[in-house]
Amino acid sequence: KRIGIVTSPSGAAIRDILNILRRRARGIEILINPVRVQGAGAAAEIASAINELSNPSKIWPPLDLIVVARGGGSIEDLWEFNEEVVARAIAAALVPIVSAVGHEVDFTIADFVADLRAPTPSAAAELIVPAAIELERRVNELALCLHRCWQSFIARERTRLRLFSERAVSRELLRRMQEGKQTLDWRRESLQRNAVGFVGNWRGRLAENGAALRRHDPSREIVLRRNRVAEIARRLAACPAQLTAAMWRRFERSEKVLAVLGPDATLGRGYSMTTDATGAIVRSVTQVKRGDRLRTRVTDGAIESDVA
């Protein structure tokens, strides 16, 4: 995803690498650390650039790969990559190093120290970044394979689930049948016990009712009732004469009490009783007014008068 390149910024090698990388994989981040690739002090610059890209830095994120590149030339032109300082920097690098120095026939010490040697800078770009078309094809193949595997897995699991469900349903039906059979047997036994108890209870009740009927024989009760009716009739036959005499004595006593306590006895002693036109007894002068008709009863008659 992130590639560092140590090379000359003006050489043909960097242009070849960038062209191939852009064409094959545009999403890759490229960090170029420009150096001189020949001349006095070039080896030290190359080693320093490798160390800078290899070690973690706050300026750039960690790299996945470093390419040390240079175009073709004579052995003298490539000699900087034979220097010990460059070889030690490549060996001490914390990330993989790809050496792409010179042409295919050119070899330097850097090629043998690096993790991978590319014949040319262009070949290095092709080696480190697969073609986008190839990647897409591979991704499609993997996606198709994944889809087929997933479909196969789903079909297999569905079959297992169906078989498991069928077995589970069979076991469940068998279990329910056994439970139903046990319940039926239990209810049959319970019904038999209840029927025996029910019949026994009713037999006992019938026996008790029969004994009660025998104790309360209707013919005996009828005889007793007839005797009682005859006694009542006899007593009623003797009752009218006695009842008439008793009632006459009560009447005479009431007549005597009425003669003593009745209003006629009071009037006979000189008292009178005055009533108004409605028959109400006048007990106070406030009950009458001028012109009212009054009736005064005395012992031998009544006197009518008007209030003056």
PDB file of C-alpha atoms in Angstrom, residues 10 40 88 97 148 171 196 213 294 300 306:
ATOM      1  CA  SER A  10      15.822  13.140 -12.579  1.00  0.00           C
ATOM      2  CA  ALA A  40      31.585  11.330  -4.419  1.00  0.00           C
ATOM      3  CA  ARG A  88      24.923  -2.418   5.684  1.00  0.00           C
ATOM      4  CA  ILE A  97      14.221  -3.957   0.222  1.00  0.00           C
ATOM      5  CA  ARG A 148     -19.955 -21.422  -4.517  1.00  0.00           C
ATOM      6  CA  ARG A 171     -39.172 -38.094  18.224  1.00  0.00           C
ATOM      7  CA  VAL A 196     -67.002 -47.964  41.652  1.00  0.00           C
ATOM      8  CA  LEU A 213     -89.211 -45.155  54.383  1.00  0.00           C
ATOM      9  CA  LEU A 294    -122.496  25.092  67.201  1.00  0.00           C
ATOM     10  CA  ASP A 300    -131.666  14.259  76.953  1.00  0.00           C
ATOM     11  CA  ASP A 306    -124.816  30.597  66.720  1.00  0.00           C
TER      12      ASP A 306
END
